[in-house]
């Protein structure tokens, strides 16, 4: 098996095990452990427990790899491979019991920096729907045995577009202004509440496009590979890659329209 396939196989196995744990904790009742960057930015006990499990499994299987996780930070490796992990993306959905949250695991080549890394393999797993989106570089993007393809035929009504809002209330007024610009090219909007699922849905053609300011590397590391392997475009600030400043994914035609209306 090729290296990307090996990495994907491991990520898939661990995502399913992590998903089972997270779903069990969800059924048992969620405990909010703390708030992080803002009052609305919560972390649950399960976020931490699931990341600990994922990190331990990866370290046991590939001890020379680096790690970069939302809850436990970064650890460097010697293999040139780094795992970028969001143990529960959509934590607020998870806490409220909205079945739209996911385990996101990506293996990237190079430094754990979206500006320079090259993703080799990625999975986004929603344990509630039991949907595991997966991709390898050059191997396409898949959901089960269905190969994913972005929509690039957006009709006269405009695109069905996903987005999100950061935890910091100070960013909301500008985000709403941005929204009114994007609505000029949209048939409607979806706020699903988990960037990894939003972006996976673009890869699957369930959304025509998605944009959000303020994403962290672990929110998009795996899902962006799904979009590029499904024939879509992923970008950020003009000429840049997906990142804090901006993350945009769509088919080529809608991407050009989003790029036009978005105020970076
Ligand atoms: C969340 C993203 C969501 C965004 C939130 C937050 P978390 O990630 O999935 O799209 O709007 O601000 O970044 O905190 O649940 O891992």
Coordinates of C-alpha atoms and ligand atoms in Angstrom, one line a residue:
X1 CA 0.0 0.0 0.0
X2 CA 1.2 3.5 -0.7
X3 CA 2.1 5.9 2.2
X4 CA -1.1 7.9 1.8
X5 CA -3.2 4.7 1.8
X6 CA -1.4 3.5 4.9
X7 CA -2.0 6.8 6.7
X8 CA -5.7 6.8 5.6
X9 CA -6.2 3.3 6.8
X10 CA -4.8 4.2 10.3
X11 CA -6.8 7.5 10.4
X12 CA -10.0 5.6 9.5
X13 CA -9.6 3.0 12.2
X14 CA -8.8 5.6 14.9
X15 CA -11.6 8.0 13.8
X16 CA -14.2 5.2 14.2
X17 CA -12.9 4.2 17.6
X18 CA -12.8 7.9 18.7
X19 CA -16.3 8.5 17.3
X20 CA -17.6 5.5 19.2
X21 CA -16.2 7.0 22.5
X22 CA -17.4 10.5 21.7
X23 CA -21.0 9.2 20.9
X24 CA -21.0 7.1 24.1
X25 CA -20.1 10.1 26.2
X26 CA -22.7 12.1 24.4
X27 CA -25.4 9.6 25.4
X28 CA -24.0 9.5 29.0
X29 CA -24.3 13.3 29.3
X30 CA -21.9 16.1 28.3
X31 CA -19.7 17.9 30.9
X32 CA -18.4 21.4 30.0
X33 CA -14.8 21.4 31.2
X34 CA -13.9 25.1 30.5
X35 CA -14.3 28.0 28.2
X36 CA -11.3 29.0 25.9
X37 CA -11.0 32.1 23.7
X38 CA -14.4 33.5 24.6
X39 CA -17.5 32.6 26.8
X40 CA -19.1 30.8 23.8
X41 CA -15.9 28.8 23.0
X42 CA -16.4 25.8 25.2
X43 CA -14.4 22.6 25.7
X44 CA -16.0 19.4 27.0
X45 CA -14.5 16.6 29.0
X46 CA -15.1 14.5 25.9
X47 CA -13.1 16.8 23.6
X48 CA -10.1 16.2 25.9
X49 CA -10.7 12.4 26.4
X50 CA -11.1 11.8 22.7
X51 CA -8.0 13.7 21.8
X52 CA -6.0 11.8 24.4
X53 CA -7.2 8.5 22.8
X54 CA -6.4 9.6 19.2
X55 CA -2.9 10.9 20.2
X56 CA -2.1 7.7 22.1
X57 CA -3.2 5.5 19.2
X58 CA -1.2 7.5 16.6
X59 CA 1.9 7.5 18.9
X60 CA 1.7 3.8 19.3
X61 CA 1.3 3.1 15.6
X62 CA 3.7 5.7 14.3
X63 CA 6.0 7.0 17.1
X64 CA 8.1 9.1 14.8
X65 CA 5.3 11.3 13.6
X66 CA 4.4 14.8 14.9
X67 CA 1.1 15.8 16.3
X68 CA -1.0 19.0 16.3
X69 CA -4.3 18.9 18.1
X70 CA -6.9 21.4 19.2
X71 CA -6.9 20.5 22.9
X72 CA -3.3 19.3 23.6
X73 CA -1.2 21.3 21.2
X74 CA 1.8 20.3 19.1
X75 CA 4.5 17.7 19.4
X76 CA 7.2 17.5 16.8
X77 CA 8.3 14.3 15.1
X78 CA 11.2 13.0 13.0
X79 CA 9.3 11.3 10.1
X80 CA 8.3 14.5 8.3
X81 CA 4.6 13.5 8.9
X82 CA 2.3 15.5 11.3
X83 CA -1.2 14.5 12.4
X84 CA -3.6 17.5 12.6
X85 CA -6.5 16.6 14.8
X86 CA -9.8 18.1 15.9
X87 CA -11.3 15.5 18.3
X88 CA -14.8 16.9 18.2
X89 CA -15.4 19.6 15.6
X90 CA -18.7 21.3 16.3
X91 CA -18.3 21.2 20.0
X92 CA -21.3 23.5 20.6
X93 CA -23.5 21.2 18.5
X94 CA -22.1 18.3 20.5
X95 CA -23.0 20.0 23.8
X96 CA -26.5 20.8 22.7
X97 CA -27.1 17.4 21.1
X98 CA -27.3 18.6 17.5
X99 CA -26.2 15.6 15.5
X100 CA -23.7 17.6 13.4
X101 CA -20.3 17.2 14.8
X102 CA -17.3 15.2 13.6
X103 CA -13.9 13.7 14.3
X104 CA -11.3 15.3 12.0
X105 CA -7.9 13.6 11.4
X106 CA -5.4 14.6 8.7
X107 CA -1.9 13.5 8.0
X108 CA 0.3 16.3 6.5
X109 CA 3.7 16.4 5.1
X110 CA 6.0 19.2 6.4
X111 CA 5.5 21.7 9.3
X112 CA 2.1 21.8 11.0
X113 CA 1.4 25.1 9.2
X114 CA -1.4 25.3 6.6
X115 CA 0.7 27.9 4.6
X116 CA 3.3 25.2 3.9
X117 CA 2.0 21.7 4.6
X118 CA 0.9 19.2 2.0
X119 CA -2.0 17.0 3.1
X120 CA -1.5 13.3 2.3
X121 CA -4.6 11.8 3.8
X122 CA -7.7 12.9 5.7
X123 CA -11.0 11.7 7.3
X124 CA -14.0 13.6 8.6
X125 CA -16.3 11.2 10.6
X126 CA -19.8 12.0 11.9
X127 CA -20.5 9.1 14.3
X128 CA -24.2 10.0 14.6
X129 CA -24.9 9.6 10.8
X130 CA -22.0 7.1 10.6
X131 CA -20.7 9.0 7.6
X132 CA -17.0 8.8 7.1
X133 CA -15.6 11.1 4.4
X134 CA -12.1 10.2 3.3
X135 CA -9.4 11.2 0.9
X136 CA -5.8 10.7 -0.1
X137 CA -3.7 12.9 -2.2
X138 CA -4.2 11.8 -5.8
X139 CA -6.6 9.1 -4.7
X140 CA -9.8 11.0 -4.8
X141 CA -12.4 11.8 -2.1
X142 CA -15.0 9.1 -1.0
X143 CA -18.0 8.5 1.1
X144 CA -18.3 4.7 1.3
X145 CA -17.8 3.5 -2.3
X146 CA -19.2 6.7 -3.7
X147 CA -16.6 9.0 -5.3
X148 CA -17.2 12.6 -4.4
X149 CA -17.5 15.5 -6.9
X150 CA -18.1 19.1 -6.1
X151 CA -21.0 21.0 -7.9
X152 CA -19.8 23.4 -10.5
X153 CA -23.1 24.0 -12.2
X154 CA -24.7 26.7 -10.0
X155 CA -28.1 27.7 -11.3
X156 CA -29.6 31.2 -11.8
X157 CA -31.0 31.2 -8.3
X158 CA -27.4 31.2 -7.0
X159 CA -25.3 28.9 -4.8
X160 CA -26.4 27.1 -1.6
X161 CA -23.6 28.4 0.6
X162 CA -22.4 27.4 4.1
X163 CA -20.7 29.7 6.6
X164 CA -20.0 30.2 10.3
X165 CA -19.3 32.8 12.9
X166 CA -16.4 33.0 15.3
X167 CA -16.8 32.8 19.1
X168 CA -15.6 36.4 19.6
X169 CA -18.7 38.7 19.6
X170 CA -16.5 41.6 18.3
X171 CA -16.3 39.8 15.0
X172 CA -20.1 39.4 14.4
X173 CA -21.0 42.8 12.9
X174 CA -18.4 42.4 10.2
X175 CA -19.5 38.8 9.6
X176 CA -23.1 39.9 9.1
X177 CA -21.9 42.6 6.6
X178 CA -20.0 39.9 4.8
X179 CA -23.1 37.7 4.8
X180 CA -25.2 40.4 3.1
X181 CA -22.5 40.6 0.3
X182 CA -22.5 36.8 -0.1
X183 CA -26.3 36.6 -0.2
X184 CA -26.2 38.6 -3.4
X185 CA -24.9 35.4 -5.2
X186 CA -26.7 32.8 -3.0
X187 CA -30.0 31.0 -3.3
X188 CA -29.8 30.4 0.5
X189 CA -27.4 29.9 3.4
X190 CA -26.6 27.0 5.7
X191 CA -25.0 27.4 9.2
X192 CA -24.3 23.8 10.1
X193 CA -22.0 24.6 13.0
X194 CA -19.0 22.3 12.2
X195 CA -16.5 23.6 9.6
X196 CA -15.2 20.1 8.8
X197 CA -18.7 18.9 7.9
X198 CA -19.5 22.1 6.0
X199 CA -16.4 21.6 3.9
X200 CA -17.0 17.9 3.5
X201 CA -20.6 18.7 2.3
X202 CA -19.1 20.9 -0.5
X203 CA -16.9 18.0 -1.5
X204 CA -20.1 15.8 -1.6
X205 CA -22.1 18.4 -3.6
X206 CA -24.5 18.9 -0.7
X207 CA -23.4 22.6 -0.6
X208 CA -22.2 24.6 -3.6
X209 CA -19.7 26.5 -1.5
X210 CA -18.6 27.6 2.0
X211 CA -16.6 30.4 3.5
X212 CA -15.6 31.4 7.0
X213 CA -13.2 33.8 8.7
X214 CA -11.2 32.7 11.8
X215 CA -10.9 28.9 11.3
X216 CA -8.1 27.1 13.0
X217 CA -5.8 24.6 11.1
X218 CA -7.5 21.6 12.7
X219 CA -10.9 22.7 11.6
X220 CA -10.1 22.4 7.9
X221 CA -6.9 20.2 7.5
X222 CA -8.7 17.0 6.5
X223 CA -11.8 18.5 4.9
X224 CA -9.9 20.8 2.5
X225 CA -8.2 17.6 1.0
X226 CA -11.7 16.2 0.4
X227 CA -12.6 19.3 -1.6
X228 CA -9.4 19.4 -3.7
X229 CA -9.7 15.7 -4.4
X230 CA -13.4 16.2 -5.4
X231 CA -12.4 18.7 -8.1
X232 CA -13.0 21.8 -6.1
X233 CA -10.9 24.8 -5.2
X234 CA -9.8 25.7 -1.6
X235 CA -8.3 29.1 -0.8
X236 CA -8.0 31.9 1.6
X237 CA -7.0 35.5 1.5
X238 CA -6.2 36.5 -2.2
X239 CA -3.6 34.2 -3.6
X240 CA -3.4 32.4 -0.2
X241 CA -4.3 29.0 1.3
X242 CA -7.2 28.3 3.7
X243 CA -6.4 29.9 7.1
X244 CA -7.4 32.2 9.9
X245 CA -7.9 35.2 7.6
X246 CA -10.3 33.4 5.4
X247 CA -11.3 29.9 4.2
X248 CA -13.2 29.5 0.9
X249 CA -14.1 26.2 -0.8
X250 CA -16.3 25.7 -3.9
X251 CA -16.3 24.6 -7.5
X252 CA -14.3 26.8 -9.8
X253 CA -17.2 29.0 -11.1
X254 CA -18.7 29.7 -7.7
X255 CA -15.3 30.2 -6.2
X256 CA -14.7 33.0 -8.6
X257 CA -18.0 34.7 -7.6
X258 CA -17.3 34.3 -3.9
X259 CA -13.8 35.7 -4.4
X260 CA -15.4 38.8 -6.1
X261 CA -18.0 39.5 -3.4
X262 CA -16.0 38.6 -0.2
X263 CA -14.3 41.5 1.5
X264 CA -11.0 40.1 2.7
Ligands
LIG1 C1 -15.9 25.4 15.3 C2 -16.0 25.3 13.8 C3 -17.2 26.3 13.3 C4 -16.9 27.6 13.7 C5 -16.7 27.7 15.2 C6 -15.6 26.8 15.7 P1 -14.9 23.8 17.1 O1 -14.9 24.5 15.7 O2 -16.3 24.0 13.4 O3 -17.3 26.2 11.9 O4 -17.9 28.5 13.3 O5 -16.4 29.1 15.5 O6 -14.4 27.2 15.1 O7 -14.6 24.9 18.2 O8 -16.2 23.2 17.4 O9 -13.8 22.8 17.1

